Amino acid sequence: MANGIDGRVDGGENLEFERLVQLRRMKRLATGLLVVATIVFFIAKASEERSTWVGYVRAFAEAAMVGALADWFAVTALFRHPLGLPIPHTAIIPTRKDQIGRSLGEFVQGEFLTREVLTERLAGLRVGRRLGTWLTLPANAHRAGDALADALRGTLEVLDDAEVQGALEHLVERRIRATSVSPLIGKAIDLTVEGGHHQRLLDATLTAVGNFLDDNRVVMRDKLARDSPWWVPEPIDDRIFDKIFLGVKSFLGEVAANPAHEVRSALDSRIVAFAERLRDDPTMLAKGEELKDEVLNHPEMRAWMGTLWGEVKGSLIEASSNPNSELRGRIDRGLASFGERLTTDTVMQAKIDDWVERAVAHVAENYKTEVADLIAGTVERWDGEVTSRKMELQVGRDLQFIRINGTLVGGVAGLVIHAVGKLV
């Protein structure tokens, strides 16, 4: 920042340095005109008796000097005491900055932060349509996604983990406890039966049992030999084993091959009946609740619920920080899709416009005093001399035109007065 008129620049802020250079240039020009007018005045004064027209030059130069000095005094008095003299009502900005800040805040509050002004300004902007058009560009949707991801990440990082974890754990547990387990399982069984999924499970079970029998045929035969009476001949044992083994295998094959087998029908009936019991039988309902309580109170379950928020938070922060994550991609695509819809949906545009107007009006009506106080408080914290230098950098260049105009207009006025005096 430029440190006043001395020209020191901290941090390479070229804008203020450029303003400083322009201010100095305009000051030299305005002062140069005063010097020129003064020189012309003394030359004309010395030569006035030799020629009549020189009197007009002297009058112009004299009035120009007066105008230049008066406007120099007026401009300088805004920022400091002229010539360092504590003349009353000079150095207005450094001595009255607090009142100026308060007046500026009240002016902004009364003239800008009103419902009427803001509503009138927003009415013709068509914020909804502009927002939709802006979001349809992939680069803009990505920028909006970055901002949204940053907001999400910032919100997650400032949340109190203990409070959120407690609230989330309570919410999950309350939701689970409010849900009856048995009817839920019964409904799941009904859906399974309706989709025929249990039959596919039965087919897989039959295949698995058949494979198990084949893989353990020798083991089961040895078991029969050990348990069979000693006096039964071994060929008899073989015939008995083969009869039983092949009979079981044949039965499994029949059930697997016949979709209408009575075993399947019996299984359907038993499963449906069991689902009905889960929904309606008080005993089954009570057992379901006992099972649910045991699961919820199990140390492993409590430990998992205790880490639920940490895992969710970590995943969200990681995903929001990674521009190539699925979450960021979904955010960008969602914003672009929203923008495309917004460009054609006039109803949604109207809703957006109305929401923006009401939101801005609400903020203006309820916080305009705070804005005025912010302006006034900020100005009050500024040092008087620093404030004066800051403002001179902002408007000082334009104020030098007052000095230039005062020099020229004063000279013309003096010339006219002298001419009129000669005529009368």
Tab-separated table of C-alpha atoms in Angstrom:
chain	number	residue	atom	x	y	z
A	1	MET	CA	0.000	0.000	0.000
A	2	ALA	CA	1.279	3.470	-0.767
A	3	ASN	CA	2.350	5.072	2.475
A	4	GLY	CA	0.959	8.516	1.842
A	5	ILE	CA	2.437	11.284	-0.327
A	6	ASP	CA	6.042	10.338	0.416
A	7	GLY	CA	5.727	7.700	-2.291
A	8	ARG	CA	6.836	4.616	-0.336
A	9	VAL	CA	5.110	1.536	-1.691
A	10	ASP	CA	4.784	-1.653	0.303
A	11	GLY	CA	4.131	-4.935	-1.468
A	12	GLY	CA	4.448	-3.527	-4.986
A	13	GLU	CA	0.874	-2.189	-5.201
A	14	ASN	CA	1.253	-0.525	-8.566
A	15	LEU	CA	-2.220	0.976	-8.607
A	16	GLU	CA	-1.642	3.282	-5.645
A	17	PHE	CA	1.841	4.103	-6.874
A	18	GLU	CA	0.362	5.129	-10.209
A	19	ARG	CA	-2.199	7.291	-8.443
A	20	LEU	CA	0.601	8.917	-6.479
A	21	VAL	CA	2.522	9.698	-9.675
A	22	GLN	CA	-0.586	11.185	-11.304
A	23	LEU	CA	-1.345	13.253	-8.212
A	24	ARG	CA	2.150	14.704	-8.155
A	25	ARG	CA	1.985	15.467	-11.874
A	26	MET	CA	-1.296	17.363	-11.482
A	27	LYS	CA	0.040	19.239	-8.451
A	28	ARG	CA	3.068	20.377	-10.435
A	29	LEU	CA	0.808	21.517	-13.263
A	30	ALA	CA	-1.512	23.491	-10.956
A	31	THR	CA	1.428	25.018	-9.066
A	32	GLY	CA	3.176	25.765	-12.351
A	33	LEU	CA	0.194	27.809	-13.519
A	34	LEU	CA	0.359	29.799	-10.278
A	35	VAL	CA	4.058	30.433	-10.792
A	36	VAL	CA	3.471	31.485	-14.406
A	37	ALA	CA	0.659	33.818	-13.349
A	38	THR	CA	2.924	35.342	-10.676
A	39	ILE	CA	5.793	35.927	-13.109
A	40	VAL	CA	3.447	37.430	-15.690
A	41	PHE	CA	1.967	39.679	-13.002
A	42	PHE	CA	5.322	41.147	-11.965
A	43	ILE	CA	6.453	41.621	-15.559
A	44	ALA	CA	3.166	43.280	-16.479
A	45	LYS	CA	3.238	45.423	-13.368
A	46	ALA	CA	6.667	46.703	-14.261
A	47	SER	CA	5.631	47.470	-17.858
A	48	GLU	CA	2.084	48.675	-17.274
A	49	GLU	CA	2.887	52.405	-17.646
A	50	ARG	CA	4.414	51.898	-21.088
A	51	SER	CA	1.337	50.445	-22.760
A	52	THR	CA	-2.377	50.384	-22.042
A	53	TRP	CA	-2.947	46.774	-23.078
A	54	VAL	CA	-0.382	45.584	-20.512
A	55	GLY	CA	-2.873	46.578	-17.823
A	56	TYR	CA	-5.233	43.916	-19.087
A	57	VAL	CA	-2.463	41.320	-18.843
A	58	ARG	CA	-1.637	42.482	-15.338
A	59	ALA	CA	-5.309	42.277	-14.290
A	60	PHE	CA	-5.616	38.760	-15.744
A	61	ALA	CA	-2.443	37.580	-13.986
A	62	GLU	CA	-3.385	39.213	-10.691
A	63	ALA	CA	-6.840	37.652	-10.599
A	64	ALA	CA	-5.384	34.317	-11.701
A	65	MET	CA	-3.010	34.407	-8.731
A	66	VAL	CA	-5.864	35.137	-6.361
A	67	GLY	CA	-8.000	32.355	-7.804
A	68	ALA	CA	-5.119	29.880	-7.732
A	69	LEU	CA	-4.219	30.697	-4.138
A	70	ALA	CA	-7.846	30.547	-2.985
A	71	ASP	CA	-8.446	27.174	-4.568
A	72	TRP	CA	-5.059	25.883	-3.353
A	73	PHE	CA	-6.117	26.846	0.150
A	74	ALA	CA	-9.528	25.201	-0.260
A	75	VAL	CA	-8.123	21.930	-1.619
A	76	THR	CA	-5.271	21.769	0.866
A	77	ALA	CA	-7.609	22.512	3.788
A	78	LEU	CA	-9.440	19.275	3.108
A	79	PHE	CA	-6.384	17.148	3.880
A	80	ARG	CA	-4.062	19.213	6.115
A	81	HIS	CA	-3.409	22.635	7.633
A	82	PRO	CA	-2.186	24.991	4.869
A	83	LEU	CA	1.480	25.838	5.459
A	84	GLY	CA	1.189	23.930	8.729
A	85	LEU	CA	-0.797	26.766	10.340
A	86	PRO	CA	-3.645	25.596	12.627
A	87	ILE	CA	-6.230	27.737	10.870
A	88	PRO	CA	-9.803	26.933	12.022
A	89	HIS	CA	-11.854	24.702	9.759
A	90	THR	CA	-8.822	23.293	7.952
A	91	ALA	CA	-7.462	19.688	7.911
A	92	ILE	CA	-11.120	18.725	7.678
A	93	ILE	CA	-10.673	15.038	6.832
A	94	PRO	CA	-8.157	14.073	9.569
A	95	THR	CA	-9.975	16.073	12.257
A	96	ARG	CA	-13.533	15.110	11.338
A	97	LYS	CA	-13.049	11.648	9.890
A	98	ASP	CA	-15.324	10.066	12.517
A	99	GLN	CA	-18.229	12.329	11.590
A	100	ILE	CA	-17.499	11.781	7.894
A	101	GLY	CA	-17.493	7.991	8.406
A	102	ARG	CA	-20.764	8.136	10.299
A	103	SER	CA	-22.348	10.364	7.646
A	104	LEU	CA	-21.107	8.075	4.899
A	105	GLY	CA	-22.578	5.045	6.657
A	106	GLU	CA	-25.916	6.792	7.145
A	107	PHE	CA	-25.917	7.890	3.504
A	108	VAL	CA	-25.339	4.339	2.270
A	109	GLN	CA	-27.965	3.042	4.689
A	110	GLY	CA	-30.596	5.566	3.685
A	111	GLU	CA	-29.979	5.864	-0.047
A	112	PHE	CA	-28.798	2.405	-1.119
A	113	LEU	CA	-29.827	-0.245	1.398
A	114	THR	CA	-33.587	0.140	1.041
A	115	ARG	CA	-36.120	-2.381	-0.200
A	116	GLU	CA	-37.340	-0.035	-2.909
A	117	VAL	CA	-33.904	0.700	-4.368
A	118	LEU	CA	-32.723	-2.904	-4.275
A	119	THR	CA	-35.993	-4.338	-5.614
A	120	GLU	CA	-36.029	-1.855	-8.482
A	121	ARG	CA	-32.431	-2.705	-9.326
A	122	LEU	CA	-32.964	-6.461	-9.160
A	123	ALA	CA	-36.252	-6.400	-11.082
A	124	GLY	CA	-34.580	-5.921	-14.440
A	125	LEU	CA	-31.585	-8.183	-13.877
A	126	ARG	CA	-33.456	-11.493	-14.341
A	127	VAL	CA	-31.073	-13.266	-12.028
A	128	GLY	CA	-32.601	-16.692	-12.637
A	129	ARG	CA	-32.080	-16.661	-16.393
A	130	ARG	CA	-28.593	-15.164	-16.071
A	131	LEU	CA	-27.639	-17.806	-13.548
A	132	GLY	CA	-28.925	-20.588	-15.795
A	133	THR	CA	-27.045	-19.272	-18.833
A	134	TRP	CA	-23.896	-18.882	-16.774
A	135	LEU	CA	-24.066	-22.424	-15.395
A	136	THR	CA	-24.515	-24.007	-18.816
A	137	LEU	CA	-20.866	-23.269	-19.590
A	138	PRO	CA	-18.752	-26.178	-18.278
A	139	ALA	CA	-16.033	-23.850	-16.970
A	140	ASN	CA	-18.571	-21.863	-14.959
A	141	ALA	CA	-20.240	-25.001	-13.621
A	142	HIS	CA	-16.807	-26.219	-12.540
A	143	ARG	CA	-16.079	-22.907	-10.810
A	144	ALA	CA	-19.418	-23.042	-9.020
A	145	GLY	CA	-18.667	-26.650	-8.083
A	146	ASP	CA	-15.319	-25.588	-6.643
A	147	ALA	CA	-17.044	-22.932	-4.548
A	148	LEU	CA	-19.698	-25.380	-3.377
A	149	ALA	CA	-17.060	-27.987	-2.517
A	150	ASP	CA	-15.044	-25.378	-0.604
A	151	ALA	CA	-18.157	-24.365	1.315
A	152	LEU	CA	-18.914	-28.002	2.115
A	153	ARG	CA	-15.350	-28.647	3.241
A	154	GLY	CA	-15.261	-25.474	5.327
A	155	THR	CA	-18.559	-26.347	6.985
A	156	LEU	CA	-17.364	-29.858	7.813
A	157	GLU	CA	-14.106	-28.582	9.272
A	158	VAL	CA	-15.736	-26.094	11.648
A	159	LEU	CA	-18.420	-28.442	12.953
A	160	ASP	CA	-18.062	-29.773	16.479
A	161	ASP	CA	-17.311	-33.456	15.865
A	162	ALA	CA	-18.453	-34.538	19.324
A	163	GLU	CA	-21.841	-32.863	18.972
A	164	VAL	CA	-22.400	-34.083	15.414
A	165	GLN	CA	-21.323	-37.619	16.326
A	166	GLY	CA	-23.698	-37.645	19.288
A	167	ALA	CA	-26.576	-36.307	17.223
A	168	LEU	CA	-25.921	-38.730	14.365
A	169	GLU	CA	-25.582	-41.702	16.692
A	170	HIS	CA	-28.799	-40.763	18.465
A	171	LEU	CA	-30.599	-40.307	15.137
A	172	VAL	CA	-29.467	-43.682	13.771
A	173	GLU	CA	-30.275	-45.530	16.989
A	174	ARG	CA	-33.662	-43.849	17.334
A	175	ARG	CA	-34.505	-44.683	13.744
A	176	ILE	CA	-33.514	-48.317	14.178
A	177	ARG	CA	-35.410	-48.650	17.451
A	178	ALA	CA	-38.507	-47.106	15.876
A	179	THR	CA	-38.470	-49.750	13.135
A	180	SER	CA	-39.921	-53.186	13.982
A	181	VAL	CA	-37.472	-55.850	12.850
A	182	SER	CA	-39.797	-58.824	12.407
A	183	PRO	CA	-42.290	-57.176	9.991
A	184	LEU	CA	-39.351	-55.784	8.030
A	185	ILE	CA	-37.836	-59.260	7.685
A	186	GLY	CA	-41.269	-60.623	6.796
A	187	LYS	CA	-41.625	-58.042	4.033
A	188	ALA	CA	-38.160	-58.921	2.727
A	189	ILE	CA	-39.162	-62.598	2.654
A	190	ASP	CA	-42.356	-61.755	0.736
A	191	LEU	CA	-40.341	-59.858	-1.855
A	192	THR	CA	-37.923	-62.772	-2.099
A	193	VAL	CA	-40.758	-65.238	-2.704
A	194	GLU	CA	-42.462	-62.944	-5.233
A	195	GLY	CA	-39.253	-62.699	-7.223
A	196	GLY	CA	-38.504	-66.408	-7.010
A	197	HIS	CA	-35.150	-65.708	-5.419
A	198	HIS	CA	-35.645	-68.400	-2.776
A	199	GLN	CA	-35.971	-71.035	-5.506
A	200	ARG	CA	-32.622	-70.040	-6.956
A	201	LEU	CA	-31.189	-70.271	-3.467
A	202	LEU	CA	-32.721	-73.765	-3.143
A	203	ASP	CA	-31.191	-74.785	-6.481
A	204	ALA	CA	-27.793	-73.632	-5.306
A	205	THR	CA	-28.288	-75.493	-2.017
A	206	LEU	CA	-29.262	-78.728	-3.789
A	207	THR	CA	-26.203	-78.492	-6.026
A	208	ALA	CA	-23.984	-77.828	-3.033
A	209	VAL	CA	-25.438	-80.808	-1.108
A	210	GLY	CA	-24.986	-83.079	-4.143
A	211	ASN	CA	-21.362	-82.031	-4.498
A	212	PHE	CA	-20.838	-82.530	-0.790
A	213	LEU	CA	-22.185	-86.113	-1.013
A	214	ASP	CA	-19.941	-86.895	-3.974
A	215	ASP	CA	-16.886	-85.468	-2.276
A	216	ASN	CA	-17.514	-87.394	0.965
A	217	ARG	CA	-18.856	-90.717	-0.383
A	218	VAL	CA	-15.837	-92.715	0.825
A	219	VAL	CA	-15.940	-91.082	4.248
A	220	MET	CA	-19.620	-91.907	4.695
A	221	ARG	CA	-19.049	-95.502	3.496
A	222	ASP	CA	-16.276	-95.970	6.041
A	223	LYS	CA	-18.563	-94.587	8.728
A	224	LEU	CA	-21.237	-97.146	7.847
A	225	ALA	CA	-18.661	-99.963	7.940
A	226	ARG	CA	-17.571	-98.929	11.438
A	227	ASP	CA	-21.108	-98.691	12.754
A	228	SER	CA	-22.462	-101.830	11.065
A	229	PRO	CA	-22.675	-105.067	13.201
A	230	TRP	CA	-19.686	-107.375	12.733
A	231	TRP	CA	-21.807	-110.203	11.602
A	232	VAL	CA	-23.295	-108.289	8.591
A	233	PRO	CA	-21.329	-109.212	5.466
A	234	GLU	CA	-19.559	-106.352	3.714
A	235	PRO	CA	-21.399	-106.865	0.385
A	236	ILE	CA	-24.652	-106.288	2.252
A	237	ASP	CA	-23.266	-103.032	3.654
A	238	ASP	CA	-22.266	-101.943	0.168
A	239	ARG	CA	-25.744	-102.641	-1.194
A	240	ILE	CA	-27.383	-100.785	1.685
A	241	PHE	CA	-25.056	-97.792	1.334
A	242	ASP	CA	-25.438	-97.629	-2.426
A	243	LYS	CA	-29.216	-97.845	-2.085
A	244	ILE	CA	-29.354	-94.992	0.405
A	245	PHE	CA	-26.726	-92.843	-1.336
A	246	LEU	CA	-28.229	-93.190	-4.781
A	247	GLY	CA	-31.702	-92.642	-3.385
A	248	VAL	CA	-30.672	-89.364	-1.783
A	249	LYS	CA	-28.874	-88.254	-4.942
A	250	SER	CA	-31.898	-89.187	-7.059
A	251	PHE	CA	-34.219	-87.251	-4.748
A	252	LEU	CA	-32.011	-84.165	-4.893
A	253	GLY	CA	-31.913	-84.436	-8.678
A	254	GLU	CA	-35.684	-84.690	-8.918
A	255	VAL	CA	-36.217	-81.633	-6.782
A	256	ALA	CA	-33.629	-79.665	-8.761
A	257	ALA	CA	-35.052	-80.685	-12.129
A	258	ASN	CA	-38.747	-80.159	-11.381
A	259	PRO	CA	-39.822	-76.503	-10.743
A	260	ALA	CA	-43.250	-77.794	-9.613
A	261	HIS	CA	-41.915	-80.411	-7.211
A	262	GLU	CA	-43.930	-80.843	-4.029
A	263	VAL	CA	-40.835	-80.037	-1.947
A	264	ARG	CA	-40.667	-76.657	-3.594
A	265	SER	CA	-44.386	-76.074	-3.000
A	266	ALA	CA	-43.966	-77.111	0.635
A	267	LEU	CA	-41.002	-74.750	0.942
A	268	ASP	CA	-43.091	-71.895	-0.485
A	269	SER	CA	-45.903	-72.577	1.972
A	270	ARG	CA	-43.567	-72.748	4.954
A	271	ILE	CA	-41.706	-69.576	3.967
A	272	VAL	CA	-44.959	-67.638	3.440
A	273	ALA	CA	-46.288	-68.898	6.745
A	274	PHE	CA	-43.074	-67.901	8.474
A	275	ALA	CA	-43.290	-64.409	6.965
A	276	GLU	CA	-46.850	-64.070	8.245
A	277	ARG	CA	-45.736	-65.105	11.702
A	278	LEU	CA	-42.969	-62.506	11.614
A	279	ARG	CA	-45.552	-59.829	10.836
A	280	ASP	CA	-48.358	-60.907	13.152
A	281	ASP	CA	-47.160	-63.311	15.846
A	282	PRO	CA	-46.555	-61.426	19.140
A	283	THR	CA	-43.924	-63.962	20.116
A	284	MET	CA	-41.973	-63.434	16.907
A	285	LEU	CA	-42.366	-59.677	17.211
A	286	ALA	CA	-40.981	-59.773	20.735
A	287	LYS	CA	-38.071	-61.982	19.693
A	288	GLY	CA	-37.290	-59.570	16.858
A	289	GLU	CA	-37.146	-56.652	19.281
A	290	GLU	CA	-34.916	-58.638	21.652
A	291	LEU	CA	-32.589	-59.450	18.780
A	292	LYS	CA	-32.534	-55.793	17.745
A	293	ASP	CA	-31.657	-54.687	21.296
A	294	GLU	CA	-28.875	-57.252	21.476
A	295	VAL	CA	-27.413	-56.013	18.202
A	296	LEU	CA	-27.630	-52.339	19.190
A	297	ASN	CA	-26.038	-52.993	22.581
A	298	HIS	CA	-23.281	-55.182	21.202
A	299	PRO	CA	-19.818	-53.625	21.762
A	300	GLU	CA	-18.904	-53.975	18.086
A	301	MET	CA	-22.080	-52.195	17.036
A	302	ARG	CA	-21.502	-49.404	19.543
A	303	ALA	CA	-17.919	-49.034	18.339
A	304	TRP	CA	-19.068	-48.816	14.706
A	305	MET	CA	-21.682	-46.194	15.501
A	306	GLY	CA	-19.058	-44.260	17.454
A	307	THR	CA	-16.879	-43.939	14.358
A	308	LEU	CA	-19.711	-43.308	11.900
A	309	TRP	CA	-19.389	-39.501	11.748
A	310	GLY	CA	-15.608	-39.598	11.539
A	311	GLU	CA	-15.733	-41.935	8.552
A	312	VAL	CA	-18.445	-39.918	6.822
A	313	LYS	CA	-16.652	-36.619	7.469
A	314	GLY	CA	-13.306	-37.942	6.313
A	315	SER	CA	-14.805	-39.334	3.128
A	316	LEU	CA	-16.622	-36.100	2.325
A	317	ILE	CA	-13.571	-33.902	2.969
A	318	GLU	CA	-11.369	-36.145	0.863
A	319	ALA	CA	-13.903	-36.240	-1.970
A	320	SER	CA	-14.537	-32.490	-1.895
A	321	SER	CA	-10.776	-31.787	-1.959
A	322	ASN	CA	-10.160	-34.003	-4.983
A	323	PRO	CA	-11.175	-32.301	-8.268
A	324	ASN	CA	-11.351	-35.703	-9.944
A	325	SER	CA	-13.510	-37.405	-7.323
A	326	GLU	CA	-16.928	-38.822	-8.088
A	327	LEU	CA	-18.501	-36.316	-5.697
A	328	ARG	CA	-16.974	-33.329	-7.507
A	329	GLY	CA	-18.004	-34.787	-10.846
A	330	ARG	CA	-21.579	-35.237	-9.665
A	331	ILE	CA	-21.639	-31.680	-8.306
A	332	ASP	CA	-20.404	-30.233	-11.611
A	333	ARG	CA	-22.823	-32.304	-13.673
A	334	GLY	CA	-25.688	-31.464	-11.341
A	335	LEU	CA	-24.980	-27.721	-11.577
A	336	ALA	CA	-24.708	-27.861	-15.368
A	337	SER	CA	-27.976	-29.796	-15.589
A	338	PHE	CA	-29.623	-27.302	-13.256
A	339	GLY	CA	-28.374	-24.443	-15.432
A	340	GLU	CA	-29.783	-26.021	-18.612
A	341	ARG	CA	-33.155	-26.474	-16.969
A	342	LEU	CA	-33.090	-22.961	-15.577
A	343	THR	CA	-32.540	-21.386	-18.997
A	344	THR	CA	-35.882	-22.722	-20.269
A	345	ASP	CA	-38.012	-23.070	-17.140
A	346	THR	CA	-39.637	-19.660	-16.696
A	347	VAL	CA	-41.436	-20.766	-13.543
A	348	MET	CA	-38.153	-21.680	-11.868
A	349	GLN	CA	-36.608	-18.444	-13.098
A	350	ALA	CA	-39.399	-16.500	-11.445
A	351	LYS	CA	-38.896	-18.425	-8.223
A	352	ILE	CA	-35.164	-17.688	-8.245
A	353	ASP	CA	-35.791	-13.996	-8.967
A	354	ASP	CA	-38.363	-13.765	-6.199
A	355	TRP	CA	-36.119	-15.594	-3.734
A	356	VAL	CA	-33.157	-13.310	-4.501
A	357	GLU	CA	-35.286	-10.173	-4.158
A	358	ARG	CA	-36.744	-11.306	-0.852
A	359	ALA	CA	-33.359	-12.432	0.473
A	360	VAL	CA	-31.618	-9.184	-0.469
A	361	ALA	CA	-34.497	-7.098	0.877
A	362	HIS	CA	-34.472	-9.065	4.134
A	363	VAL	CA	-30.739	-8.573	4.555
A	364	ALA	CA	-31.013	-4.866	3.715
A	365	GLU	CA	-33.885	-4.238	6.108
A	366	ASN	CA	-32.452	-6.204	8.999
A	367	TYR	CA	-28.746	-5.515	8.641
A	368	LYS	CA	-28.447	-2.091	7.038
A	369	THR	CA	-27.729	-0.567	10.433
A	370	GLU	CA	-24.871	-3.015	10.879
A	371	VAL	CA	-23.517	-2.000	7.468
A	372	ALA	CA	-23.624	1.660	8.448
A	373	ASP	CA	-21.938	0.847	11.757
A	374	LEU	CA	-19.317	-1.186	9.907
A	375	ILE	CA	-18.474	1.755	7.659
A	376	ALA	CA	-18.404	4.203	10.557
A	377	GLY	CA	-16.426	1.849	12.797
A	378	THR	CA	-13.893	1.115	10.090
A	379	VAL	CA	-13.301	4.814	9.446
A	380	GLU	CA	-13.039	5.495	13.188
A	381	ARG	CA	-10.251	2.929	13.506
A	382	TRP	CA	-8.224	4.623	10.788
A	383	ASP	CA	-5.497	7.065	11.769
A	384	GLY	CA	-6.404	10.629	10.815
A	385	GLU	CA	-3.261	11.332	8.831
A	386	VAL	CA	-3.366	7.964	7.106
A	387	THR	CA	-7.029	8.516	6.223
A	388	SER	CA	-6.214	11.906	4.767
A	389	ARG	CA	-3.404	10.467	2.653
A	390	LYS	CA	-5.618	7.587	1.460
A	391	MET	CA	-8.390	9.922	0.375
A	392	GLU	CA	-6.001	12.348	-1.273
A	393	LEU	CA	-4.634	9.474	-3.333
A	394	GLN	CA	-8.181	8.604	-4.409
A	395	VAL	CA	-9.533	12.072	-5.291
A	396	GLY	CA	-6.559	14.436	-5.056
A	397	ARG	CA	-5.765	14.296	-8.776
A	398	ASP	CA	-9.287	15.404	-9.697
A	399	LEU	CA	-9.216	18.123	-7.061
A	400	GLN	CA	-6.158	19.675	-8.735
A	401	PHE	CA	-8.425	20.570	-11.641
A	402	ILE	CA	-10.206	22.888	-9.217
A	403	ARG	CA	-6.922	24.736	-8.746
A	404	ILE	CA	-6.325	24.830	-12.500
A	405	ASN	CA	-9.853	26.014	-13.202
A	406	GLY	CA	-9.613	28.557	-10.392
A	407	THR	CA	-6.464	29.970	-11.938
A	408	LEU	CA	-7.987	30.301	-15.402
A	409	VAL	CA	-11.469	31.387	-14.332
A	410	GLY	CA	-9.996	33.873	-11.850
A	411	GLY	CA	-7.818	35.342	-14.581
A	412	VAL	CA	-10.775	35.700	-16.952
A	413	ALA	CA	-12.867	37.278	-14.190
A	414	GLY	CA	-10.092	39.762	-13.406
A	415	LEU	CA	-9.750	40.621	-17.073
A	416	VAL	CA	-13.488	41.241	-17.397
A	417	ILE	CA	-13.581	43.399	-14.247
A	418	HIS	CA	-10.616	45.460	-15.457
A	419	ALA	CA	-12.224	45.960	-18.839
A	420	VAL	CA	-15.526	47.032	-17.301
A	421	GLY	CA	-13.661	49.437	-15.041
A	422	LYS	CA	-11.985	51.031	-18.001
A	423	LEU	CA	-15.298	51.432	-19.808
A	424	VAL	CA	-17.066	53.145	-16.938
